[in-house]
Short mmCIF file of C-alpha atoms and ligand atoms in Angstrom, two decimals:
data_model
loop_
_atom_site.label_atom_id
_atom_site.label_comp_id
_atom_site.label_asym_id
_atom_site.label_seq_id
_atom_site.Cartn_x
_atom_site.Cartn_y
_atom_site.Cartn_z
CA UNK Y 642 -14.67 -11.47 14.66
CA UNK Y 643 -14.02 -15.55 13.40
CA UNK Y 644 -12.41 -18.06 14.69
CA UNK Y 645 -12.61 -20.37 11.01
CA UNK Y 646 -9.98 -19.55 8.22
CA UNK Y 647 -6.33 -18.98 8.60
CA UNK Y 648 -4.79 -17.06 11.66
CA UNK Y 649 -1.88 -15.26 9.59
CA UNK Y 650 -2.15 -13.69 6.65
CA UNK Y 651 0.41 -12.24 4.12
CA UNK Y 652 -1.43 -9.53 1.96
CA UNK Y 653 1.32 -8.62 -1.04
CA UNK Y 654 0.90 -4.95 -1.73
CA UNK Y 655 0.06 -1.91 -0.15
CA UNK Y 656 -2.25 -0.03 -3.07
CA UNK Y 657 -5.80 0.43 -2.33
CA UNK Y 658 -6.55 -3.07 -2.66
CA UNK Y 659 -4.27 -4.79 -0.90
CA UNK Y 660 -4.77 -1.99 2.00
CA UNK Y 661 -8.46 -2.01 2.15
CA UNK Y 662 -8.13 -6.26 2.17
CA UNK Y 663 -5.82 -5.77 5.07
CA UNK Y 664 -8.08 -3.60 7.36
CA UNK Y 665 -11.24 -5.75 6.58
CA UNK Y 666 -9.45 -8.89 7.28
CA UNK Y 667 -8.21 -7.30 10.36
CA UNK Y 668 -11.82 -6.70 11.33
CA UNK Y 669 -12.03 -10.56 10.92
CA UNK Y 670 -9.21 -11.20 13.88
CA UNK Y 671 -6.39 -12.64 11.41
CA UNK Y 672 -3.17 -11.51 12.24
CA UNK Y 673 -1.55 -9.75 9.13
CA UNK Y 674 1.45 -9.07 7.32
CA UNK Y 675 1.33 -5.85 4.94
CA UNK Y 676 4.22 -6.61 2.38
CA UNK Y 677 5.55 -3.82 0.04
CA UNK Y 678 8.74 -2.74 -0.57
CA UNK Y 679 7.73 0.71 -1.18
CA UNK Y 680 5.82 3.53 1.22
CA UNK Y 681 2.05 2.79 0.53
CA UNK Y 682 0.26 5.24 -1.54
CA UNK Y 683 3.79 6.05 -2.83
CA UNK Y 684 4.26 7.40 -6.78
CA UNK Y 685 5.08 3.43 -7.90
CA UNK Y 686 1.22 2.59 -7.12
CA UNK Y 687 -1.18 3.01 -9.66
CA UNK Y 688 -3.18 3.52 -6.67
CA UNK Y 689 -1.16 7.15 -5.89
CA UNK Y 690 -2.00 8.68 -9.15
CA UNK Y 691 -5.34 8.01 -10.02
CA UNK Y 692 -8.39 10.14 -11.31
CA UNK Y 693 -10.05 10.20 -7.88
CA UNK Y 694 -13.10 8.85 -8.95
CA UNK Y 695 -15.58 6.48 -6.79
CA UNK Y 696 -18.42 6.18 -9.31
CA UNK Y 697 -20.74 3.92 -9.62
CA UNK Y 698 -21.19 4.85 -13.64
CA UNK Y 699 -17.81 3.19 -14.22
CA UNK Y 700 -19.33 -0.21 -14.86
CA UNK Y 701 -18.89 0.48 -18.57
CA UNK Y 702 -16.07 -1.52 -19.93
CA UNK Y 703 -13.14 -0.11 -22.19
CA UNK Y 704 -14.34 -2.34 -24.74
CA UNK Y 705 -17.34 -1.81 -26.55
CA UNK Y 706 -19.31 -2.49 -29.75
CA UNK Y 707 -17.22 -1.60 -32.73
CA UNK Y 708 -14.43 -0.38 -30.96
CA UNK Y 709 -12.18 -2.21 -33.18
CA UNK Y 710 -13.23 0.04 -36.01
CA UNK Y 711 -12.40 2.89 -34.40
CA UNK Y 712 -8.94 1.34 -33.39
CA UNK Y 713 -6.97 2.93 -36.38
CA UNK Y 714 -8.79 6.35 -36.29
CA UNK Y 715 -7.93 6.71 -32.71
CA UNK Y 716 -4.25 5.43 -33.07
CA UNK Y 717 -3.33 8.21 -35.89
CA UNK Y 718 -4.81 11.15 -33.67
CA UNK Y 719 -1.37 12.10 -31.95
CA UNK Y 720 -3.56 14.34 -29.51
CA UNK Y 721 -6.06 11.25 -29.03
CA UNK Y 722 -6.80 9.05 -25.90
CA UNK Y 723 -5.24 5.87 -27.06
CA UNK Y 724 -1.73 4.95 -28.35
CA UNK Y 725 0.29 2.16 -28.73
CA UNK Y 726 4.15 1.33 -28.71
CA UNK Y 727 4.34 -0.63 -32.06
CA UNK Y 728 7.59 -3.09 -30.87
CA UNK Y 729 5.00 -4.05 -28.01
CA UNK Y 730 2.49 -4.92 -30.60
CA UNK Y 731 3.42 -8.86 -30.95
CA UNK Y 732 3.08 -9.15 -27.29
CA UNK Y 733 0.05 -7.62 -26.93
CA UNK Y 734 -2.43 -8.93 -29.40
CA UNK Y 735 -3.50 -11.90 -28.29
CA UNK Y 736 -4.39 -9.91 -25.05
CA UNK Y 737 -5.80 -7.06 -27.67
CA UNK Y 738 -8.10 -9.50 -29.41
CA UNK Y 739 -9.34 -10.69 -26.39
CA UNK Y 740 -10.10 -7.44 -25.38
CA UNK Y 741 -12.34 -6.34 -28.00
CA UNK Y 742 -13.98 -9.81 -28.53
CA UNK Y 743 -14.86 -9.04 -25.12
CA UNK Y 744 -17.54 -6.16 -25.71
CA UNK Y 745 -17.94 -7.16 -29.17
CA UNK Y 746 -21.85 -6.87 -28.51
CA UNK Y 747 -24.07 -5.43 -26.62
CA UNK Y 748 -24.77 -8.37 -24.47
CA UNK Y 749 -21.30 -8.74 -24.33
CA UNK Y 750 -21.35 -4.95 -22.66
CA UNK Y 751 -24.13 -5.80 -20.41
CA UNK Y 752 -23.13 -8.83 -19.13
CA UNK Y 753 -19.67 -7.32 -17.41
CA UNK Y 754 -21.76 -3.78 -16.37
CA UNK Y 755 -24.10 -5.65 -14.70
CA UNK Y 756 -20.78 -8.20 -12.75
CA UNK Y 757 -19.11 -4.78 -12.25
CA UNK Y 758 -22.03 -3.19 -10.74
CA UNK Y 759 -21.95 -5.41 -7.99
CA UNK Y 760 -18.67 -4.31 -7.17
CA UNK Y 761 -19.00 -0.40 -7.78
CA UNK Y 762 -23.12 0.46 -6.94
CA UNK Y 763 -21.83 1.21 -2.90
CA UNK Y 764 -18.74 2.08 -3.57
CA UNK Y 765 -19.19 5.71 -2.42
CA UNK Y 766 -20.80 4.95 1.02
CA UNK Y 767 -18.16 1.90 1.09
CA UNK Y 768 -15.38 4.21 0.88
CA UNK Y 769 -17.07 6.87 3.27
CA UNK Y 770 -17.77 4.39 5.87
CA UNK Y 771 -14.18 3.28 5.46
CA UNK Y 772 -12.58 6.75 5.88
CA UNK Y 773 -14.82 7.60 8.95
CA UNK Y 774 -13.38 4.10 10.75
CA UNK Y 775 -9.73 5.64 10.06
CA UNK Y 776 -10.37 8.87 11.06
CA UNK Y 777 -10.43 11.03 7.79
CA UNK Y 778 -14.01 11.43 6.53
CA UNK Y 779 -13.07 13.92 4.69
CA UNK Y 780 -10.95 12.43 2.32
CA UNK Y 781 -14.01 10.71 0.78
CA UNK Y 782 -16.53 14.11 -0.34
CA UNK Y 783 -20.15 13.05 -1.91
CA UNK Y 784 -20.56 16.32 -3.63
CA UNK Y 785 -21.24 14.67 -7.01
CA UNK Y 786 -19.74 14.02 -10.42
CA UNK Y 787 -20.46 15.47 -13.54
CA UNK Y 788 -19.98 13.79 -16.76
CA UNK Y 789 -19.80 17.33 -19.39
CA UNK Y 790 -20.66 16.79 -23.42
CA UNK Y 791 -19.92 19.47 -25.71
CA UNK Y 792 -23.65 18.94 -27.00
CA UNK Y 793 -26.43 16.82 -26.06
CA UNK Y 794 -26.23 14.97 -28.98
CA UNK Y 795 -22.45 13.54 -27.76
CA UNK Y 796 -23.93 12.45 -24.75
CA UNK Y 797 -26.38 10.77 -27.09
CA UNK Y 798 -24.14 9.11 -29.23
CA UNK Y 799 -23.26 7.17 -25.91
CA UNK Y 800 -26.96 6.03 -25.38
CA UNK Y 801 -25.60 2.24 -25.18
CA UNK Y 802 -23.56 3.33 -22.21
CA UNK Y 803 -26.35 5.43 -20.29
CA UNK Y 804 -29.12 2.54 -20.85
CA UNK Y 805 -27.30 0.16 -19.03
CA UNK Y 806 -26.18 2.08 -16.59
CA UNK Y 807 -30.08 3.37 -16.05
CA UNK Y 808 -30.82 -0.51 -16.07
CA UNK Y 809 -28.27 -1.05 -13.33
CA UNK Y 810 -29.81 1.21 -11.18
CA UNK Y 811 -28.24 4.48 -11.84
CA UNK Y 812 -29.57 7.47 -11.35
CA UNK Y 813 -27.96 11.07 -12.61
CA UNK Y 814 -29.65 14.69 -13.69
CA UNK Y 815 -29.12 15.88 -17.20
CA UNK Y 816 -28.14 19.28 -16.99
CA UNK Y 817 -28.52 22.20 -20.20
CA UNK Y 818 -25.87 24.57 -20.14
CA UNK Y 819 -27.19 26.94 -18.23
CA UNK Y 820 -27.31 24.53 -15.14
CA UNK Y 821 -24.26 23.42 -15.90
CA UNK Y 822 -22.22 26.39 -15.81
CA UNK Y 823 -24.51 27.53 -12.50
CA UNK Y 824 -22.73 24.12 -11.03
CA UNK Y 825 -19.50 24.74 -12.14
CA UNK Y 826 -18.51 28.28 -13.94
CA UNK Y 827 -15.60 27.55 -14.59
CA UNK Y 828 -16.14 24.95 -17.19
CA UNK Y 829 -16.21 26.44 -20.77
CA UNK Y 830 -18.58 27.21 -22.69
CA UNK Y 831 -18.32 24.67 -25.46
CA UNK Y 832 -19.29 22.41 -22.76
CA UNK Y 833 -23.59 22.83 -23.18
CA UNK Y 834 -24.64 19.57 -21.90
CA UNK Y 835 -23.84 16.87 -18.83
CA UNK Y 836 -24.58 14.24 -16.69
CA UNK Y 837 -24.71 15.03 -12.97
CA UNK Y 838 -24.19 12.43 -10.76
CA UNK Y 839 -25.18 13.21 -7.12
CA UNK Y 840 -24.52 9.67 -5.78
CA UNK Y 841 -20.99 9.85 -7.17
CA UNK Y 842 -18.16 10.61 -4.33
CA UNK Y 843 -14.12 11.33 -4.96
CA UNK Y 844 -11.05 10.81 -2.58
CA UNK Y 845 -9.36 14.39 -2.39
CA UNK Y 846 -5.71 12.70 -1.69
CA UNK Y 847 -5.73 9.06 -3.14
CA UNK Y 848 -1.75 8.25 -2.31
CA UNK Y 849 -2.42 10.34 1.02
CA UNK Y 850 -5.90 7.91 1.55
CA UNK Y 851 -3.63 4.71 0.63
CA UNK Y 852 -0.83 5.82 2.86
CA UNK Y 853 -3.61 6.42 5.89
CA UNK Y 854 -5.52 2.77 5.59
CA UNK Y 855 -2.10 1.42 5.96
CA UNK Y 856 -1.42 3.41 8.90
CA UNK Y 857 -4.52 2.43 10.62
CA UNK Y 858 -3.99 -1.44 9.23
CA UNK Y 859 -0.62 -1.03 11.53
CA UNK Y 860 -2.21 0.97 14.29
CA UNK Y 861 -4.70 -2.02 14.15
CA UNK Y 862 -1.94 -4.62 14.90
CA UNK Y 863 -0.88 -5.54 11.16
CA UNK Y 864 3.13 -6.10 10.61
CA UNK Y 865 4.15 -4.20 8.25
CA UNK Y 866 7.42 -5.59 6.14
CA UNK Y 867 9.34 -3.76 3.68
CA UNK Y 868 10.07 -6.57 0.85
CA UNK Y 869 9.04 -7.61 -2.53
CA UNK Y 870 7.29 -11.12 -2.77
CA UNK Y 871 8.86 -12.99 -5.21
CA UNK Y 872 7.04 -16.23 -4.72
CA UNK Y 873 5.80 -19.23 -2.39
CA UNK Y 874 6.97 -21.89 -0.46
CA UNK Y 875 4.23 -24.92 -0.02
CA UNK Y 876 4.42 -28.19 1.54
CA UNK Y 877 2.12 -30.87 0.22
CA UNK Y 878 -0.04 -28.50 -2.21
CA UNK Y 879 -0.23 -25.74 0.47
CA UNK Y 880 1.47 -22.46 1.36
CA UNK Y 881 3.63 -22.48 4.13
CA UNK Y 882 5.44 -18.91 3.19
CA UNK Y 883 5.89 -15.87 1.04
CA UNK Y 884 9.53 -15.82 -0.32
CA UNK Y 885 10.75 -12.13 -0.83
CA UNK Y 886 13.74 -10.84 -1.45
CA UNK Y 887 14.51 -10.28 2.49
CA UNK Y 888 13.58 -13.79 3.93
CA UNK Y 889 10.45 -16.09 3.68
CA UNK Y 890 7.92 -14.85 6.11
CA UNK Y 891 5.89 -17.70 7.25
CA UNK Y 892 2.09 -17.51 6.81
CA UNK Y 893 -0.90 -19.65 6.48
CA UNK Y 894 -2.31 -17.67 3.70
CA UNK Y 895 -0.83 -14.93 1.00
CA UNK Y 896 -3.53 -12.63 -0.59
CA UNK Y 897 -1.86 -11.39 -4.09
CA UNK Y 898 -2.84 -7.98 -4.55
CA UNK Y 899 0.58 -6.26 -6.33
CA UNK Y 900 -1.43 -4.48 -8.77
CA UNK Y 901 0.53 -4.33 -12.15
CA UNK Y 902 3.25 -6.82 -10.48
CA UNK Y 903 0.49 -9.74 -9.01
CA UNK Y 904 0.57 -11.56 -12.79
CA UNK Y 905 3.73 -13.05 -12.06
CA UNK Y 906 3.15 -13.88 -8.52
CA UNK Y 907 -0.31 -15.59 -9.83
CA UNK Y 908 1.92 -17.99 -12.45
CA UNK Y 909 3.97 -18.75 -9.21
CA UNK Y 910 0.80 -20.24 -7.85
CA UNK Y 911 -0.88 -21.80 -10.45
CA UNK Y 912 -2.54 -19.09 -12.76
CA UNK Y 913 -1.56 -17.72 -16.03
CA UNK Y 914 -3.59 -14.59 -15.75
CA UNK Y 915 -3.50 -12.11 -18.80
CA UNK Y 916 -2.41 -9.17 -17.19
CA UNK Y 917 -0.94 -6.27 -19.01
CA UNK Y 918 -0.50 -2.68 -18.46
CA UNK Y 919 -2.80 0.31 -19.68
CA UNK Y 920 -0.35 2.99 -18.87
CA UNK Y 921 -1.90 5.78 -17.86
CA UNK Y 922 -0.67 9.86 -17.22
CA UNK Y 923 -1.66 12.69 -14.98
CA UNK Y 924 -0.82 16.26 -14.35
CA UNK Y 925 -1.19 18.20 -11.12
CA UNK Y 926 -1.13 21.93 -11.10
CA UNK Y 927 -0.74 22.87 -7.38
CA UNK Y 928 -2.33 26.23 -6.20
CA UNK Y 929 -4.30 26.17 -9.21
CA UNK Y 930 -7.02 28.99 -9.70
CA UNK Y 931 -9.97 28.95 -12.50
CA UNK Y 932 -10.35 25.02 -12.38
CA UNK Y 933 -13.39 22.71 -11.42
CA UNK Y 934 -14.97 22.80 -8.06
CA UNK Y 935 -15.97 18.66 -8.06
CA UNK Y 936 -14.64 15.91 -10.30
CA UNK Y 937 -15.44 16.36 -13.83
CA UNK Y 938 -15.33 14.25 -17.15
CA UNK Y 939 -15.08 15.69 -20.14
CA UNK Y 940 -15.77 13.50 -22.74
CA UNK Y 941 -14.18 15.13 -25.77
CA UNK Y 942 -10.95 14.99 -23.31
CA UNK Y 943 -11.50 11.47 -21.93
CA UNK Y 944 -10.05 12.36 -18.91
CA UNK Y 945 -11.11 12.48 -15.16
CA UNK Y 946 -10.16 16.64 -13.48
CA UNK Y 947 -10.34 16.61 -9.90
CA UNK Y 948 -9.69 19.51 -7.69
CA UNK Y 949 -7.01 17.09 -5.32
CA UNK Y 950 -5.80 18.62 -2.01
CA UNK Y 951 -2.27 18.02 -3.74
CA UNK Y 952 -3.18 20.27 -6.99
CA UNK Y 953 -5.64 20.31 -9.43
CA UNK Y 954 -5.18 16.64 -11.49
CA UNK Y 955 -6.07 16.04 -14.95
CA UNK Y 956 -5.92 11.78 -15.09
CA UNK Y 957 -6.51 10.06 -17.79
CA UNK Y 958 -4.80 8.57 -21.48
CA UNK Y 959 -4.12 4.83 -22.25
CA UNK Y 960 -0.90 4.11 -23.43
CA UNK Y 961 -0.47 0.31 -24.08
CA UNK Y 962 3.56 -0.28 -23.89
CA UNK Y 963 5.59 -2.57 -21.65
CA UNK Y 964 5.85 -1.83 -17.96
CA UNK Y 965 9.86 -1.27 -17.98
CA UNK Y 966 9.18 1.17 -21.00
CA UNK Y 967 10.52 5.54 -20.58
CA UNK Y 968 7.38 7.62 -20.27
CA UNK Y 969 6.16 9.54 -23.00
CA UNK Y 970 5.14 12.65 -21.37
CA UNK Y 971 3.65 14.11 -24.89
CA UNK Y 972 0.97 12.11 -23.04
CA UNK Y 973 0.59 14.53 -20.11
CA UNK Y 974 0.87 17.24 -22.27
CA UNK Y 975 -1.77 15.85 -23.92
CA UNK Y 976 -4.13 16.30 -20.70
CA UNK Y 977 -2.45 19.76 -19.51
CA UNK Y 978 -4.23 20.86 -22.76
CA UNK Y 979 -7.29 19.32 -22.64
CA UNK Y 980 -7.43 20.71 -19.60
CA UNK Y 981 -6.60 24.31 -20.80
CA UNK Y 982 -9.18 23.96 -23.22
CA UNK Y 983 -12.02 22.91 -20.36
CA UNK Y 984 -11.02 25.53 -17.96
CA UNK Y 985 -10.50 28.71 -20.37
CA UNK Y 986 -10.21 30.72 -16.85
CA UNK Y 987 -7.14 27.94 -15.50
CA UNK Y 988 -3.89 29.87 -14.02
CA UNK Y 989 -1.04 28.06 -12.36
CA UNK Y 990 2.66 28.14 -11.87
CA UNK Y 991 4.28 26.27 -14.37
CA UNK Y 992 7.11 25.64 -12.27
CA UNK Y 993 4.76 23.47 -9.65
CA UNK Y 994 3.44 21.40 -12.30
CA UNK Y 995 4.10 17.56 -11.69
CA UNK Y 996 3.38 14.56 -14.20
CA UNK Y 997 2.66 10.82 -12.95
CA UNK Y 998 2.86 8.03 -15.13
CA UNK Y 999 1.35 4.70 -13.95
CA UNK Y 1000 0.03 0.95 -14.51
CA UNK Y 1001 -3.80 -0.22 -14.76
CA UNK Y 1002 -3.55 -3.91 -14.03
CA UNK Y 1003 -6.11 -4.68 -16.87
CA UNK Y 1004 -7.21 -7.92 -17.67
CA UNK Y 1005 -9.05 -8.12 -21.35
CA UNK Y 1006 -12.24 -8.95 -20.21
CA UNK Y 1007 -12.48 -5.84 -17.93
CA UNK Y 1008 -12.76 -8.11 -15.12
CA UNK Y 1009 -10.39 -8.48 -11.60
CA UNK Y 1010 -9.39 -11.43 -10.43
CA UNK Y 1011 -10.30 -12.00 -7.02
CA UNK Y 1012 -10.14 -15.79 -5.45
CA UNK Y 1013 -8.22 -18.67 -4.42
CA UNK Y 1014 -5.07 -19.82 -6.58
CA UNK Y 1015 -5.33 -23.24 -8.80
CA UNK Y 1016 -1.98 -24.40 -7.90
CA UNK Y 1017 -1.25 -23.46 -4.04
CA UNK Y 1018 -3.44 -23.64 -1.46
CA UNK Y 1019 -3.42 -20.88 0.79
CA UNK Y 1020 -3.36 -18.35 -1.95
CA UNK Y 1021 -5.56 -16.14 -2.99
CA UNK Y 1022 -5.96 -12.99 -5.63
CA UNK Y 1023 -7.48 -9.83 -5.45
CA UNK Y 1024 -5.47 -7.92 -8.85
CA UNK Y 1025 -6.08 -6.57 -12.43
CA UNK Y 1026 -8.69 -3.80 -11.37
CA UNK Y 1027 -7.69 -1.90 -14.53
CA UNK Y 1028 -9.79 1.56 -14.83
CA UNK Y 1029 -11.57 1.24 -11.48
CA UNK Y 1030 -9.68 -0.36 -8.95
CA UNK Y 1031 -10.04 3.05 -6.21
CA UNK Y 1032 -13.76 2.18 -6.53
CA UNK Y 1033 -13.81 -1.79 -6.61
CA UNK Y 1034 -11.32 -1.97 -4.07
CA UNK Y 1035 -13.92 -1.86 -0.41
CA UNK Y 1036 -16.01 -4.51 -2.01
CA UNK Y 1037 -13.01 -6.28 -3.44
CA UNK Y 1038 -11.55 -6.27 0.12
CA UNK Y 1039 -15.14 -7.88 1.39
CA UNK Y 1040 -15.25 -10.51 -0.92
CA UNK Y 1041 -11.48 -11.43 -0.43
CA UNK Y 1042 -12.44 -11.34 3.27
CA UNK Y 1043 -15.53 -13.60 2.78
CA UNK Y 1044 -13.87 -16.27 1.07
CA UNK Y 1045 -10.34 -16.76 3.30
CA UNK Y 1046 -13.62 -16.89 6.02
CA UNK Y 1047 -14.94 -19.26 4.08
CA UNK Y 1048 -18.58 -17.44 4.38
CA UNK Y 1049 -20.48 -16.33 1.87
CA UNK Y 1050 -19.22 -13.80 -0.03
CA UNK Y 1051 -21.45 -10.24 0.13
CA UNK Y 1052 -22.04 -10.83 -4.10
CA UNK Y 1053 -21.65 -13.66 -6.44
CA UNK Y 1054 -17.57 -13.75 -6.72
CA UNK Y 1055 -17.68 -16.81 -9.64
CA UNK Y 1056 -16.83 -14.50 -12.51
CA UNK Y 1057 -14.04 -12.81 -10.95
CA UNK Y 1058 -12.05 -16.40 -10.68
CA UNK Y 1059 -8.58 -16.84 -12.32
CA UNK Y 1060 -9.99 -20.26 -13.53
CA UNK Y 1061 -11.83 -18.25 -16.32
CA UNK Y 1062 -8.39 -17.92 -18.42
CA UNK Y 1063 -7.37 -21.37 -18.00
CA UNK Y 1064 -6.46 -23.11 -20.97
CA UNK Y 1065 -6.72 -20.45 -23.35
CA UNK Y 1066 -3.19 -18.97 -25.02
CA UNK Y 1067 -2.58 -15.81 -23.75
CA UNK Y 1068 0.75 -14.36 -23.09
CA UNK Y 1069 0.56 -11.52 -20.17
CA UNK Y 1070 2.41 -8.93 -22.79
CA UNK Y 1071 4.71 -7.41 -19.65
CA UNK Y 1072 8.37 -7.27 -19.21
C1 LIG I 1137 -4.31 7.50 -15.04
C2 LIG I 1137 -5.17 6.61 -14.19
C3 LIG I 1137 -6.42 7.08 -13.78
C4 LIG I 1137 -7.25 6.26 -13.00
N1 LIG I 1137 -8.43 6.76 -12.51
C5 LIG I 1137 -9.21 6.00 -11.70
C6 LIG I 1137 -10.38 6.56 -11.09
O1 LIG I 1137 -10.69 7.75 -11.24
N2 LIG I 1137 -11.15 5.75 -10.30
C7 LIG I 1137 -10.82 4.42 -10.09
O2 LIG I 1137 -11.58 3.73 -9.41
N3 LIG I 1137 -9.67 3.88 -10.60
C8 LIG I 1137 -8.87 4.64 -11.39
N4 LIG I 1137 -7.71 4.13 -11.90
C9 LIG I 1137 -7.38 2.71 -11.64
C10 LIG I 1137 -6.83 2.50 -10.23
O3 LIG I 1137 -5.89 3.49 -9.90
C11 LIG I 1137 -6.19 1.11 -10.12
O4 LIG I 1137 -7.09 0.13 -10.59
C12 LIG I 1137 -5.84 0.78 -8.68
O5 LIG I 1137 -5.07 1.81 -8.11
C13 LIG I 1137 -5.11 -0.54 -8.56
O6 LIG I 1137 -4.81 -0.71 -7.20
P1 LIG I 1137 -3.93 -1.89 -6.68
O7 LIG I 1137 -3.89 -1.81 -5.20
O8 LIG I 1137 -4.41 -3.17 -7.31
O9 LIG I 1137 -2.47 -1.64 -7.34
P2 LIG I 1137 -1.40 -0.52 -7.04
O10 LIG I 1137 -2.03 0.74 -6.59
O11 LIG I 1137 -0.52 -0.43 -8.23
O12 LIG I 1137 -0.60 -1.07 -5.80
C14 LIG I 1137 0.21 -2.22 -5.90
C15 LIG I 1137 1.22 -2.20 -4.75
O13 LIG I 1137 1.91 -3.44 -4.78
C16 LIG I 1137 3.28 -3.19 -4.55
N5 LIG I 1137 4.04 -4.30 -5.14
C17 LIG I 1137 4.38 -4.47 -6.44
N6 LIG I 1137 5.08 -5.60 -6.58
C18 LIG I 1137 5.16 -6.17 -5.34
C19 LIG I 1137 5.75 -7.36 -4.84
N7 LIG I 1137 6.38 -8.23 -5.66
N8 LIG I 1137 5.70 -7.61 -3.50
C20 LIG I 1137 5.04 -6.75 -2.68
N9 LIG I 1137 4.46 -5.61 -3.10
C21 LIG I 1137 4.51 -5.33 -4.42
C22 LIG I 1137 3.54 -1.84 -5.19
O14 LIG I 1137 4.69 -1.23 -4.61
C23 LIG I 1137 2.26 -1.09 -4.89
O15 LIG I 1137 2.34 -0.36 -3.70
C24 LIG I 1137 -6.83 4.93 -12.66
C25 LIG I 1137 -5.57 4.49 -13.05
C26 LIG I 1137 -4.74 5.31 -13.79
C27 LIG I 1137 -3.37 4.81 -14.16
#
């Protein structure tokens, strides 16, 4: 419990982040206001339809050396893990260049694994601790991740990834084939080589989990309001109010943390963020027999196959178009056949099947943005999580806490800050 830092606080979105921000700054005594205008943990959260993973080996950024060269190559595989709507193009690339100039070296690379680290290394025994204080433990399970290579050489060719991981701390087993399919039989057998991660955990429901925090954020005392924030009301450089589209609701503080949405609530305040979406797809095959028993990754299939209490869900694909854009669901497809190809032994109803499309809030330096506002006092960010926000979010939610406590915050929280955009000419690419 403290006394210093605002009594009533306005978080703006009920996805992982915003929910996990809301229960720790609960545990800090503010009185809070949960604001979404949709059911937390619902389909419209990126937070609902997610790979499942909690793993501390996801400090890797998208970007990486050389990427760029591989840009075209990846773009004309129509099966392949990356496409692009060319009419979004214009809007994108300054966002795009930033992106790869981003992990353009390897120091480049190391520099945001080791920031990310700090945010990811506990995530699994964040998230566990979290669950048991709601009341579902067993939505987080530690049983491991695996990381599956057709050969060892693949995993090889990815040596830049695994050192820095290994110099972050991680620690996995590298498994032959023979191990592997004693772990998991039903992968197949093209797969003869993986990483196997035993300190990685999973979240067997993660729009059920989302849709439980927020219950035991209002069983906790929070108010929750059904409304979109559409900006801020200040008096002399400070926020007095969130303005949504049912009413202000007055509050001495607003944490942003609308996922995909928060990059025009940040210009309201201040900050021209670059925040676009990497659209990403999954398929869920209910009553599934023949798939994985844990979380897996294979990495010909760049996709993340966890066995979900709602169906068996292949997650993965980045599809860089604008928000308000139809789904392509060649994209699921896409992963229903990876998937078939993984799992030669996978039967399921067809009829059952259901496909997701959702928004990474992704920033081009792989980076969230967690801190106060430069225009409004009162505000503060916690947003653009991209590929790892399930993870990042109990950490995220400490250091949001921290600062609106004004106490030091549990790692350094300087590179997250929206101030590292200013002045540079990006265009957030969404409609
Ligand atoms: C295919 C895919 C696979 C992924 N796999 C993983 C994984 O395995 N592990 C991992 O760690 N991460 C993964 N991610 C990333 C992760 O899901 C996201 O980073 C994370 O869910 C973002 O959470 P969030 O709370 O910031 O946003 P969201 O979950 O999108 O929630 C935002 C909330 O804000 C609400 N909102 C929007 N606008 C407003 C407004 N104006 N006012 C009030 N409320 C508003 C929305 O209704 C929503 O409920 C994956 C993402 C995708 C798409």
């Amino acid at each position: 419990m403290t006394t210093s830092g605002p009594e009533h606080v306005a978080v703006i979105g009920a996805g992982i982040v915003g929910t996990c921000a809301a229960l720790a700054l609960l545990a800090d005594g503010r009185r809070i206001t949960l604001i979404d205008p949709a059911p937390p943990g619902g389909p419209q959260a990126a937070s609902f339809g997610n790979g499942a993973f909690i793993s501390p080996a996801s400090i890797i950024p998208m970007s990486f050396p050389g990427l760029w060269r591989q840009v075209p190559r990846l773009l004309a595989d129509p099966a392949g893990p990356l496409t692009i709507r060319w009419r979004s193009l214009p809007a994108l690339t300054p966002w795009l260049i930033r992106f790869l100039l981003s992990g353009a070296t390897p120091a480049r690379v190391r520099r945001t694994a080791g920031i990310l680290n700090g945010l990811l290394g506990d995530a699994p025994g964040r998230h566990a601790a979290i669950a048991l204080g709601i009341g579902q433990p067993g939505m987080i399970r530690h049983d491991g991740l695996i990381y599956a290579y057709p050969t060892r050489a693949d995993f090889e060719a990815e040596a830049l990834s695994w050192t820095i991981r290994r110099e972050n701390g991680l620690d996995w087993q590298e498994l032959d084939g023979g191990a592997l399919h004693q772990l998991e039989p039903a992968l197949g057998p093209s797969y003869r080589f993986a990483a196997y991660l035993p300190s990685g955990a999973w979240c067997t429901d993660p729009g059920g989990y989302v849709a439980a925090l927020a219950q035991a954020a209002v069983a906790g005392g929070a108010n929750r309001r059904h409304a979109r924030a559409t900006g801020f009301e200040v008096m002399a450089g400070k926020l007095t109010a969130v303005q949504t589209d049912h009413g202000p609701i007055a509050c001495d503080a607003a944490l942003v943390a609308a996922g995909i949405a928060s990059g025009a609530l940040a210009r309201a305040a201040g900050d021209r963020v670059p925040l676009v979406s990497e659209r990403g797809y999954h398929v869920e095959l209910p009553g599934a027999t023949g798939g994985p028993a844990r979380p897996i990754m294979p990495a010909d299939g760049k996709m993340a196959n966890s066995p979900c209490a709602t169906g068996l869900r292949a997650a993965g694909q980045v599809e860089l178009a604008g928000t308000g854009d139809a789904p392509d669901w060649r994209r699921a497809e896409i992963l229903l056949d990876n998937m078939r190809r993984a799992y030669p032994a996978l039967r399921f109803d067809a009829a059952l099947l259901r496909r997701w499309l959702g928004h990474r809030p992704s920033t081009p330096d792989g980076l969230p943005v967690i801190g106060p506002a430069s225009g409004v006092g009162g505000v503060h960010y916690a947003f653009g999580h991209g590929h790892v926000g399930l993870a990042a979010a109990p950490m995220t939610a400490a250091i949001a806490a921290a600062q609106l406590a004004g106490r030091p915050a549990p790692i350094d929280a300087a590179p997250f800050a929206a101030a590292r955009f200013a002045g540079r000419m990006f265009r957030a690419a969404n409609r």
